[in-house]
Coordinates of N, CA and C and ligand atoms in Angstrom, one line a residue:
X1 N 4.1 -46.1 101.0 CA 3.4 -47.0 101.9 C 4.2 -48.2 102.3
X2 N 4.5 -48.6 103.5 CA 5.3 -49.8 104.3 C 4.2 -51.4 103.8
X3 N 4.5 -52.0 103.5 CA 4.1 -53.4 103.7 C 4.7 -54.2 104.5
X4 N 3.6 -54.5 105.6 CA 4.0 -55.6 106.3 C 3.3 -57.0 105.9
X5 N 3.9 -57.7 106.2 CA 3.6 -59.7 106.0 C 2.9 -59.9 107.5
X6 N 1.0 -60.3 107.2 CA 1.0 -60.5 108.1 C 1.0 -62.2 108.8
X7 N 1.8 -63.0 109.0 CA 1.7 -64.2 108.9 C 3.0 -64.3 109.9
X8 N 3.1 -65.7 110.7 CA 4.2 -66.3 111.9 C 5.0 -67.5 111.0
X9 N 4.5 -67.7 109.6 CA 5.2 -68.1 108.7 C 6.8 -68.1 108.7
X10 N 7.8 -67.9 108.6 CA 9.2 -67.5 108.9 C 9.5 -67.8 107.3
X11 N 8.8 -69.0 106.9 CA 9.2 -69.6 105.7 C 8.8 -68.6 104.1
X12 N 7.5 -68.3 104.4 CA 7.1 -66.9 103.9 C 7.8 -65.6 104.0
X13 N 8.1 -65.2 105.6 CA 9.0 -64.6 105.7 C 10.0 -63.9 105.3
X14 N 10.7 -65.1 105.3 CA 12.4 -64.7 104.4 C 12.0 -64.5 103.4
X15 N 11.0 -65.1 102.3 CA 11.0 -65.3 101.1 C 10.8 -64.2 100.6
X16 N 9.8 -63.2 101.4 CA 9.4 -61.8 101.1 C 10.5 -60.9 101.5
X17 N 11.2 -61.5 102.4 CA 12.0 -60.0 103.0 C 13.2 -60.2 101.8
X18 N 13.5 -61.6 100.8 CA 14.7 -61.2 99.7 C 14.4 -60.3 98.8
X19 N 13.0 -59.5 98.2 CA 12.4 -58.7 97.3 C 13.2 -57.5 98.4
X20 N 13.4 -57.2 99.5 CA 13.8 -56.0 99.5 C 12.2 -55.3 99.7
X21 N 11.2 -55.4 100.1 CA 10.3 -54.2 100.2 C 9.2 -54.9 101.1
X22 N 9.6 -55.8 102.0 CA 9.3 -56.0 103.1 C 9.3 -54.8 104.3
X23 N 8.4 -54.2 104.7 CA 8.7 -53.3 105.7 C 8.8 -53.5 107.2
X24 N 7.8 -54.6 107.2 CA 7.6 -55.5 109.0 C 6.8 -56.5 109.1
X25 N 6.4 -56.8 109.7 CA 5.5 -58.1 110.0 C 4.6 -58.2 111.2
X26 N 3.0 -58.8 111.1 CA 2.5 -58.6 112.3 C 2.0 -60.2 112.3
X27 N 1.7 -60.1 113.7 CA 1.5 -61.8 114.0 C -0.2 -61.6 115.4
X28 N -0.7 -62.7 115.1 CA -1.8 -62.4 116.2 C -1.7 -64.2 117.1
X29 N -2.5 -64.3 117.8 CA -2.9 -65.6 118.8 C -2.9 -66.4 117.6
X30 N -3.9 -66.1 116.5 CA -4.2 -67.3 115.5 C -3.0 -67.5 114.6
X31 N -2.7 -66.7 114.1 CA -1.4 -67.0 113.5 C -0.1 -67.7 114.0
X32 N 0.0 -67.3 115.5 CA 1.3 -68.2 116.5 C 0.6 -69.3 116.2
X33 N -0.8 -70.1 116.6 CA -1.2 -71.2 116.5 C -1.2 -71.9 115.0
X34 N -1.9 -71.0 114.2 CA -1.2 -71.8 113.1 C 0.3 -72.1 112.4
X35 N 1.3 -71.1 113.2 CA 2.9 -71.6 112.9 C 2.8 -72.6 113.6
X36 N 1.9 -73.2 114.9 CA 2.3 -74.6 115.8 C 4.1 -74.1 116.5
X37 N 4.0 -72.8 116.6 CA 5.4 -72.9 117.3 C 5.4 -72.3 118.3
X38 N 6.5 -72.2 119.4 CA 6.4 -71.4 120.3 C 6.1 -69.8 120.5
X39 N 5.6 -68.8 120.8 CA 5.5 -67.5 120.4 C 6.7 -66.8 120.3
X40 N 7.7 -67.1 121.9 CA 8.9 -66.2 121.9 C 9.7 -66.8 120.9
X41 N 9.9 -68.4 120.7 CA 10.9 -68.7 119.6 C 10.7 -68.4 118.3
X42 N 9.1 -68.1 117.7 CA 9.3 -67.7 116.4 C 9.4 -66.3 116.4
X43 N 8.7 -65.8 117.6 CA 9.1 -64.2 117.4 C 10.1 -64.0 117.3
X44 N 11.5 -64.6 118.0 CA 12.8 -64.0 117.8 C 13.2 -64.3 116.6
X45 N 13.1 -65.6 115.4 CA 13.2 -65.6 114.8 C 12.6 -64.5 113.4
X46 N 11.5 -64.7 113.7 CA 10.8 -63.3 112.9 C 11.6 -62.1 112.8
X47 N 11.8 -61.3 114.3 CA 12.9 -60.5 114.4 C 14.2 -60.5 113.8
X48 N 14.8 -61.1 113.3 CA 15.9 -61.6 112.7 C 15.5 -61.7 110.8
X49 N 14.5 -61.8 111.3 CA 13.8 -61.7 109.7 C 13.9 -60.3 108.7
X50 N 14.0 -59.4 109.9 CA 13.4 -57.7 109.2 C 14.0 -57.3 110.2
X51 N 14.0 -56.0 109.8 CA 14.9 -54.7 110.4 C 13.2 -54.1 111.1
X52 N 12.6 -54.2 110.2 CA 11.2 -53.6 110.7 C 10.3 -53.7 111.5
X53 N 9.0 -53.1 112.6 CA 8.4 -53.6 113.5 C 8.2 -55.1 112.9
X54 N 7.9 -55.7 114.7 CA 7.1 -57.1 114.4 C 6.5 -56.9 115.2
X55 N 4.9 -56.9 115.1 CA 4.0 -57.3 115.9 C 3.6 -58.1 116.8
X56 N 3.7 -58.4 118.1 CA 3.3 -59.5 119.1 C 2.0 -59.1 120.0
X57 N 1.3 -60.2 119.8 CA 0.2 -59.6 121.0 C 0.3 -60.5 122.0
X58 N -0.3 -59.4 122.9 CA -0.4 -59.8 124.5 C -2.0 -60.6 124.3
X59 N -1.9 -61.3 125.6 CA -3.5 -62.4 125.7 C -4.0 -61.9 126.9
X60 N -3.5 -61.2 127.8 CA -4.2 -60.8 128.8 C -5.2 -59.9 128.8
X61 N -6.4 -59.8 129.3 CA -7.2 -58.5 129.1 C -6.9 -57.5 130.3
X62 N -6.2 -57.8 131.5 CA -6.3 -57.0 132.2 C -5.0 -55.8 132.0
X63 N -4.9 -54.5 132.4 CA -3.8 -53.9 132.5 C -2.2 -54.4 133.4
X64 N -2.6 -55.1 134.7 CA -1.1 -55.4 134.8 C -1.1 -57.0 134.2
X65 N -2.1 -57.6 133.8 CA -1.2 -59.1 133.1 C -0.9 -58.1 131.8
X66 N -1.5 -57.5 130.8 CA -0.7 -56.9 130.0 C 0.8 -56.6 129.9
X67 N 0.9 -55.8 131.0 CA 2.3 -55.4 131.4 C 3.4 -56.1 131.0
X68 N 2.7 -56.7 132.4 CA 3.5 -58.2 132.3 C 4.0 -58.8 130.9
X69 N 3.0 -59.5 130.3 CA 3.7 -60.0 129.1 C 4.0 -59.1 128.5
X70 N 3.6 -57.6 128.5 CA 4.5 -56.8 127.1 C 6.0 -56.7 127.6
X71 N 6.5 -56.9 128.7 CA 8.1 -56.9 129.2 C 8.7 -58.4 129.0
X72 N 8.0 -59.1 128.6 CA 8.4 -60.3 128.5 C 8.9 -60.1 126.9
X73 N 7.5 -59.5 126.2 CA 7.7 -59.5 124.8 C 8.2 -59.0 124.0
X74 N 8.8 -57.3 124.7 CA 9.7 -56.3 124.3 C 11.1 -56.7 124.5
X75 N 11.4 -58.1 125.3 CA 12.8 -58.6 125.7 C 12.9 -59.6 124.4
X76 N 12.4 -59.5 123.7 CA 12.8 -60.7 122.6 C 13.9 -60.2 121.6
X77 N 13.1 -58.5 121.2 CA 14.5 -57.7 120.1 C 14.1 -57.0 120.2
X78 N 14.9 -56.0 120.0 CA 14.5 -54.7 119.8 C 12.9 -53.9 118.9
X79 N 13.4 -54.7 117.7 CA 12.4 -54.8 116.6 C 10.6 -55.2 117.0
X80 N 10.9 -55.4 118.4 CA 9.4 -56.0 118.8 C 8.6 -54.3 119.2
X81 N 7.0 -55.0 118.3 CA 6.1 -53.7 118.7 C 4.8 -54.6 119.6
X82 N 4.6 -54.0 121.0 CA 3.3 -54.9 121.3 C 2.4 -54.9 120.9
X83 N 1.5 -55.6 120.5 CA 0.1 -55.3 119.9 C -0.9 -55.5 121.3
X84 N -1.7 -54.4 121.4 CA -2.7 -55.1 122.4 C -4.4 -54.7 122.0
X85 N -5.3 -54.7 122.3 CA -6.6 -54.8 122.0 C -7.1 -53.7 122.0
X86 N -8.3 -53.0 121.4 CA -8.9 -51.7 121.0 C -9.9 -52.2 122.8
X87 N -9.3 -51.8 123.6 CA -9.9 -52.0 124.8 C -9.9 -51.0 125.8
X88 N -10.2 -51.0 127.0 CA -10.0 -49.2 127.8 C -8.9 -50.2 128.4
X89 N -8.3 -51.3 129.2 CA -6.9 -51.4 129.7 C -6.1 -51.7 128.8
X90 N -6.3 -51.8 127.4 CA -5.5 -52.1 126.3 C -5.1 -50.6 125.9
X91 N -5.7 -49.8 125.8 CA -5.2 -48.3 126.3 C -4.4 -47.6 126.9
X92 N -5.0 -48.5 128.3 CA -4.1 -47.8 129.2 C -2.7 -48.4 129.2
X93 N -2.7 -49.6 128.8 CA -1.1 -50.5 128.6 C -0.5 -49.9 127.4
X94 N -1.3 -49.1 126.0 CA -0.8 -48.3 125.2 C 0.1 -47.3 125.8
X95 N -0.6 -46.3 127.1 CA 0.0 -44.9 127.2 C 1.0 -45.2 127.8
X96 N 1.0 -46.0 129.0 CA 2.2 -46.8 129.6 C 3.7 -47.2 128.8
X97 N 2.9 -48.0 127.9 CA 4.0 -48.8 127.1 C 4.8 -47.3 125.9
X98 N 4.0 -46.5 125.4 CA 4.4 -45.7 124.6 C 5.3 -44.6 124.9
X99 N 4.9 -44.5 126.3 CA 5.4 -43.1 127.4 C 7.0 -43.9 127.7
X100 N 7.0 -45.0 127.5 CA 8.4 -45.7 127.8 C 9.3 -46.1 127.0
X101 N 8.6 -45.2 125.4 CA 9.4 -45.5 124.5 C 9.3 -47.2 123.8
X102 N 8.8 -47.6 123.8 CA 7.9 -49.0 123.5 C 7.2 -49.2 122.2
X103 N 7.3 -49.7 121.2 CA 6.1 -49.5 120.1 C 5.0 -49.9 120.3
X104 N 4.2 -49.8 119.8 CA 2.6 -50.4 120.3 C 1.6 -49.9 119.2
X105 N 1.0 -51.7 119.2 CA -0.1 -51.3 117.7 C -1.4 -52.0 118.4
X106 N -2.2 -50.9 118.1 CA -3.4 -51.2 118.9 C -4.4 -51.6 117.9
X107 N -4.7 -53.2 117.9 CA -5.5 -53.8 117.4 C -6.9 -54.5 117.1
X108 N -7.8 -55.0 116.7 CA -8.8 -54.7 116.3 C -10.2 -53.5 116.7
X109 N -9.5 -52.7 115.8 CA -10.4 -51.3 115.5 C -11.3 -51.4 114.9
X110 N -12.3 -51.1 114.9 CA -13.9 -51.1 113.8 C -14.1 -49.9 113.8
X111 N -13.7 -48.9 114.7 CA -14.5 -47.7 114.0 C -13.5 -46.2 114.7
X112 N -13.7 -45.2 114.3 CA -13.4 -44.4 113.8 C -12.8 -43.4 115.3
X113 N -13.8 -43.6 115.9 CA -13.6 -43.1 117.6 C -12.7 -43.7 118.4
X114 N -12.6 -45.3 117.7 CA -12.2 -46.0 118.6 C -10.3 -45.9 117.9
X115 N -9.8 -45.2 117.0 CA -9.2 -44.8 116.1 C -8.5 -43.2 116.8
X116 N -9.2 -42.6 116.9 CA -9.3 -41.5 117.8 C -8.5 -41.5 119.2
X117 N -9.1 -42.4 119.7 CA -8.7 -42.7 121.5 C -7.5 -43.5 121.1
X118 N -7.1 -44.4 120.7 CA -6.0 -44.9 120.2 C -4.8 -44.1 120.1
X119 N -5.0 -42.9 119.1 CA -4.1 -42.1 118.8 C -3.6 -41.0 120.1
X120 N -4.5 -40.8 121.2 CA -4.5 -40.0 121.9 C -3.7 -41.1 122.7
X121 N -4.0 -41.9 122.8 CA -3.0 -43.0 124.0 C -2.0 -43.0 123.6
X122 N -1.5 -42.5 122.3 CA 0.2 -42.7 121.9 C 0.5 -43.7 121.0
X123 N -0.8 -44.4 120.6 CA -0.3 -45.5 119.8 C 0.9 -45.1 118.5
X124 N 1.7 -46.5 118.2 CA 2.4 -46.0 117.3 C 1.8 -46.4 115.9
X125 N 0.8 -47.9 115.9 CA 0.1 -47.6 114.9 C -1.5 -48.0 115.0
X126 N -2.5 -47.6 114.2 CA -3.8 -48.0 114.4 C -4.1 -49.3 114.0
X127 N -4.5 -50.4 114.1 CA -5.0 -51.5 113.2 C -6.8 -52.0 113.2
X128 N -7.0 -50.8 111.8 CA -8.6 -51.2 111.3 C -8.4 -52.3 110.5
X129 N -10.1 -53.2 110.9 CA -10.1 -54.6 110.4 C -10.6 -54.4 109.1
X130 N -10.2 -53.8 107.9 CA -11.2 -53.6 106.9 C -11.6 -55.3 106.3
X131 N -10.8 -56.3 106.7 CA -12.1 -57.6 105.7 C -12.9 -58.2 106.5
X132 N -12.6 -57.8 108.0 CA -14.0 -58.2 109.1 C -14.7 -57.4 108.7
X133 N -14.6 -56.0 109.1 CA -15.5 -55.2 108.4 C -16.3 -55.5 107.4
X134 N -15.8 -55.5 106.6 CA -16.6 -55.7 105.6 C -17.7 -56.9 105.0
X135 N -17.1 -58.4 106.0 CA -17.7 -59.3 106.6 C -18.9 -58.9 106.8
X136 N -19.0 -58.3 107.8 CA -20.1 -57.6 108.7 C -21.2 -57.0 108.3
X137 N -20.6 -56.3 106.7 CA -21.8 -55.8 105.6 C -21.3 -53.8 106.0
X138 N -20.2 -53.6 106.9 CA -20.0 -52.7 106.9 C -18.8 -52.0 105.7
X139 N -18.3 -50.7 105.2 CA -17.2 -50.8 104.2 C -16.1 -50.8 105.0
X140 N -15.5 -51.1 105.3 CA -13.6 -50.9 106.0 C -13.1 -50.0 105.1
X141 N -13.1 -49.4 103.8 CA -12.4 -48.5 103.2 C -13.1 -47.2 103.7
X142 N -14.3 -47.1 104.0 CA -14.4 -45.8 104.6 C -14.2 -45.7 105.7
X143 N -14.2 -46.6 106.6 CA -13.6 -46.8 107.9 C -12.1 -46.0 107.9
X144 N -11.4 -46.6 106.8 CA -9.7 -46.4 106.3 C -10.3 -44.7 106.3
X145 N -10.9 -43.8 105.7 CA -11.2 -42.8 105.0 C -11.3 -41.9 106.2
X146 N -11.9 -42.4 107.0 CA -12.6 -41.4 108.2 C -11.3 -41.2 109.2
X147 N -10.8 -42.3 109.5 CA -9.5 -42.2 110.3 C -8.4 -41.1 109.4
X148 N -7.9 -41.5 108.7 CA -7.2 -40.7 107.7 C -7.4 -38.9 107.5
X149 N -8.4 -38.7 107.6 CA -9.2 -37.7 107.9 C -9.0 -37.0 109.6
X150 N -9.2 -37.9 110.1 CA -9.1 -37.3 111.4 C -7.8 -37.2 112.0
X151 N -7.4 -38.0 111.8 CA -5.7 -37.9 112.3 C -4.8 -37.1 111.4
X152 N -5.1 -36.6 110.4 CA -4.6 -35.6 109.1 C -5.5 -33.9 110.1
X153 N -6.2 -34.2 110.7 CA -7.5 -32.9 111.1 C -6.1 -32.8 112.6
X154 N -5.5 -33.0 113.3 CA -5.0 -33.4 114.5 C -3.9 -33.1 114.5
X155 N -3.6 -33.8 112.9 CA -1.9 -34.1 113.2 C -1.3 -34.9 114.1
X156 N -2.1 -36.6 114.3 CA -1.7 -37.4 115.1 C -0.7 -38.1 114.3
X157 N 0.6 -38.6 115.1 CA 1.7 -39.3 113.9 C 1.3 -41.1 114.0
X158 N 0.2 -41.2 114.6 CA -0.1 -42.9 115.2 C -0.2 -43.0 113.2
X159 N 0.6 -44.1 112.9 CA 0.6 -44.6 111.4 C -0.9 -45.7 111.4
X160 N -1.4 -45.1 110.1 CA -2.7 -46.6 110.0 C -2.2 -47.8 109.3
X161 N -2.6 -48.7 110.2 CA -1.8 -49.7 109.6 C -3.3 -50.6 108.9
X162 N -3.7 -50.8 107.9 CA -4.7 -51.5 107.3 C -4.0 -53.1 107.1
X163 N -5.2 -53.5 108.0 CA -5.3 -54.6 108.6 C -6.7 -55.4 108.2
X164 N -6.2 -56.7 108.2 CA -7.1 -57.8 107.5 C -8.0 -57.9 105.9
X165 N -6.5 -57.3 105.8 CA -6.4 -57.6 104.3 C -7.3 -58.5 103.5
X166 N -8.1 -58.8 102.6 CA -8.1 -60.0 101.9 C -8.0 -60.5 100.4
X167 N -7.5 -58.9 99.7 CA -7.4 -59.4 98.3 C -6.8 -58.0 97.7
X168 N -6.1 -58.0 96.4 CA -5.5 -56.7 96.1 C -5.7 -54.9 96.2
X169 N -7.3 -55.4 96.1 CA -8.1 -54.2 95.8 C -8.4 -53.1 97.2
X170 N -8.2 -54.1 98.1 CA -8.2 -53.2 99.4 C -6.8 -52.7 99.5
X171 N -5.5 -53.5 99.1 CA -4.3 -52.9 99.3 C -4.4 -50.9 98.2
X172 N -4.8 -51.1 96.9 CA -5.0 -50.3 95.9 C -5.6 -49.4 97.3
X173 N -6.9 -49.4 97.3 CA -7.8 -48.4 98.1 C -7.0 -47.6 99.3
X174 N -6.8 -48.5 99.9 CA -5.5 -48.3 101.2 C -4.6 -47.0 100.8
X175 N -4.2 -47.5 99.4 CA -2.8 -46.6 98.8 C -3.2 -45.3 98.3
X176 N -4.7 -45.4 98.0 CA -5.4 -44.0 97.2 C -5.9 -43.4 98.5
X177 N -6.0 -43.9 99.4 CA -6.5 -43.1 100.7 C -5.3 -42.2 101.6
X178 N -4.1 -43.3 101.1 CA -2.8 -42.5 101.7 C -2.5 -43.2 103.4
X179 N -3.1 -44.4 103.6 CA -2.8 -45.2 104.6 C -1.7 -45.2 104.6
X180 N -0.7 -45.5 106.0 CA 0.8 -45.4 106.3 C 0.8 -46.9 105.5
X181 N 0.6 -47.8 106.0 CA 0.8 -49.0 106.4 C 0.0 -50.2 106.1
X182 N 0.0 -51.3 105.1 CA -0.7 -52.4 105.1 C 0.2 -53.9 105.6
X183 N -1.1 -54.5 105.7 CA -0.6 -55.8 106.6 C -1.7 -57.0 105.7
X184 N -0.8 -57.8 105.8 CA -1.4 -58.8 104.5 C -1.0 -60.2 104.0
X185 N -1.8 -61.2 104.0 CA -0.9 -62.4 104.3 C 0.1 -62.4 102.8
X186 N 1.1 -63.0 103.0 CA 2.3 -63.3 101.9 C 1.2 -64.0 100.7
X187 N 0.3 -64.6 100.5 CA -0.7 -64.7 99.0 C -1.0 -63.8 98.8
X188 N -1.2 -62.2 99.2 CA -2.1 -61.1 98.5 C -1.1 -60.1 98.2
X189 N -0.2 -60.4 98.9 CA 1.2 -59.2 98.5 C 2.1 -60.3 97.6
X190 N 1.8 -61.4 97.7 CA 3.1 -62.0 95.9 C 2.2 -61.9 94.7
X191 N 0.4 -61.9 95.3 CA -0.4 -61.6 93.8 C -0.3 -60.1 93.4
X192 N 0.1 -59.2 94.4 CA 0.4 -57.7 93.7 C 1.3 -57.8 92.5
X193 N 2.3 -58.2 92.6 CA 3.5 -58.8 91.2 C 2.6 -59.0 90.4
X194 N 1.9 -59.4 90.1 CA 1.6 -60.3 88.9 C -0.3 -59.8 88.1
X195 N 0.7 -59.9 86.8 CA -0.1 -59.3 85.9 C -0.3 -60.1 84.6
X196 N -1.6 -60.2 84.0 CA -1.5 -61.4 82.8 C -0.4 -61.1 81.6
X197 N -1.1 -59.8 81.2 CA -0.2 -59.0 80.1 C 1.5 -58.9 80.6
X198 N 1.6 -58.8 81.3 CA 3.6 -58.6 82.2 C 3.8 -60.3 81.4
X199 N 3.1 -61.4 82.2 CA 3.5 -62.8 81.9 C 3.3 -62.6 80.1
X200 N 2.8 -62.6 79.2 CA 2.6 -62.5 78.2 C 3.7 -61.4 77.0
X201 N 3.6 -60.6 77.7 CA 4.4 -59.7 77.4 C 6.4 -60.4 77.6
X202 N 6.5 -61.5 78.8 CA 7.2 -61.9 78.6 C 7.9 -62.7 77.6
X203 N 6.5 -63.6 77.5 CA 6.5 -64.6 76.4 C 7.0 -63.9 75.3
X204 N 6.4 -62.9 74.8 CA 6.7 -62.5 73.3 C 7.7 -62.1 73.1
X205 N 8.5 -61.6 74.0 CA 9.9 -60.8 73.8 C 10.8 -62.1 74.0
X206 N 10.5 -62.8 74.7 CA 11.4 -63.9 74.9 C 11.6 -65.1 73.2
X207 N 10.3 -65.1 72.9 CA 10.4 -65.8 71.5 C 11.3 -64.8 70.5
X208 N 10.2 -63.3 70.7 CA 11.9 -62.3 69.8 C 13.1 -63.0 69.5
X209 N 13.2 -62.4 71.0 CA 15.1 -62.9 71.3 C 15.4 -64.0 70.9
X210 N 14.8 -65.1 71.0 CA 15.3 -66.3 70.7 C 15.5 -66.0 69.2
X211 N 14.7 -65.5 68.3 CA 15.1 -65.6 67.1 C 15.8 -64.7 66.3
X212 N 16.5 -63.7 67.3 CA 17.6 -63.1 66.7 C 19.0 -63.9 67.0
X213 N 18.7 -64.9 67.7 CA 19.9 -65.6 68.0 C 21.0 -65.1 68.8
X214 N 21.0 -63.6 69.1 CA 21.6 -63.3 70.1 C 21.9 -63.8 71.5
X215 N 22.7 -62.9 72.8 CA 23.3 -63.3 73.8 C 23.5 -62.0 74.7
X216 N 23.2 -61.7 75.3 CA 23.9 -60.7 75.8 C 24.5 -60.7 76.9
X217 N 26.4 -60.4 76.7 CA 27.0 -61.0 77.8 C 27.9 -62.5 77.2
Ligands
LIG301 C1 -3.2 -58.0 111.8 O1 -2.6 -57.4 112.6 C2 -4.5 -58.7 112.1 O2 -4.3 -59.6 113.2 C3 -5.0 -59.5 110.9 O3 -4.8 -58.7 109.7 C4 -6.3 -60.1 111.0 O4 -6.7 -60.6 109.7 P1 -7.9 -61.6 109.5 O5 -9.2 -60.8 109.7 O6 -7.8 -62.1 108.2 O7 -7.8 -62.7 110.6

């Protein structure tokens, strides 16, 4: 399973991509706004960040403002995937953009059909909201379940990218469902690390060692 960072953070960023199992990064409107930075300048920077997709979304709802900015936003690096909206001209900017060789992750999905049509447009990956979802009083992990199922029924290669993460246990579920792909702010992927017994288990070997007085090296 790929882990992406989902945050315009840069500073998070690098921090995650030195572990080595950084896979890509996705970024939305709210996220540019809370880096306070330019979109194209931190995107290129981001790009430089990872070898892996980065996510950029378009603001336009129409099909040719889409365009438009997705040529603006595909010129940043290579590494750029557009993100555009679970919409019928966010679709049609899918088949366009994909038919041209283009990545493209088609963004807030709630349900299953809408998952479906996505995949048929070429997307390269899905993005279900499982913690709006589940906001909502709906599950997002069976949301995650049903797609998985269907695109496994098909044989569509559109990767699910599980999206709006909010705490470890949806990453777990994600992983036992067999999801391509999670996206997740840098707090819920550095709390995956970490375990009470691991810290503890440190402590004790560490006092050990100290009192064999050894060195190693
Ligand atoms: C990722 O691509 C989404 O934009 C993001 O996961 C949304 O998460 P949120 O529901 O926490 O805003």
């Amino acid at each position: 399973m790929k882990f992406f960072a989902d945050t315009a953070d840069t500073a998070e960023i690098a921090d995650l991509a030195q572990t080595g199992l950084l896979d890509g990064v996705t970024t939305n409107p709210s996220l540019i706004k809370k880096s306070g930075r330019d979109i194209i300048e931190v995107t290129r920077e981001i790009c430089g960040l990872t070898h892996g997709p980065v996510s950029a979304e378009v603001v336009a709802l129409d099909h040719a403002g889409m365009m438009k900015e997705a040529e603006i936003l595909r010129k940043i690096a290579d590494n750029v995937c557009i993100k555009v909206p679970l919409t019928i001209d966010g679709l049609k900017s899918c088949k366009a953009l994909t038919s041209d060789g283009t990545m493209v992750n088609v963004t807030l999905c709630f349900s299953a059909s809408q998952a479906l049509l996505a995949a048929k447009a070429g997307a390269s990956f899905i993005s279900p909201f499982v913690g709006r979802h589940d906001d909502n009083g709906f599950d997002g992990m069976n949301l995650i379940e049903d797609i998985r199922l269907i695109y496994d029924n098909y044989g569509f290669e559109t990767e699910i990218l599980v999206a709006s993460i909010r705490h470890g246990i949806h990453v777990l579920e994600a992983a036992r469902i067999g999801a391509d792909v999670i996206t997740a702010p840098p707090s819920v992927i550095k709390g995956l690390f970490k375990h009470v017994l691991t810290d503890k288990g440190i402590e004790g070997f560490l006092k050990d060692w100290a009192e064999t007085g050894q060195a190693i090296g």
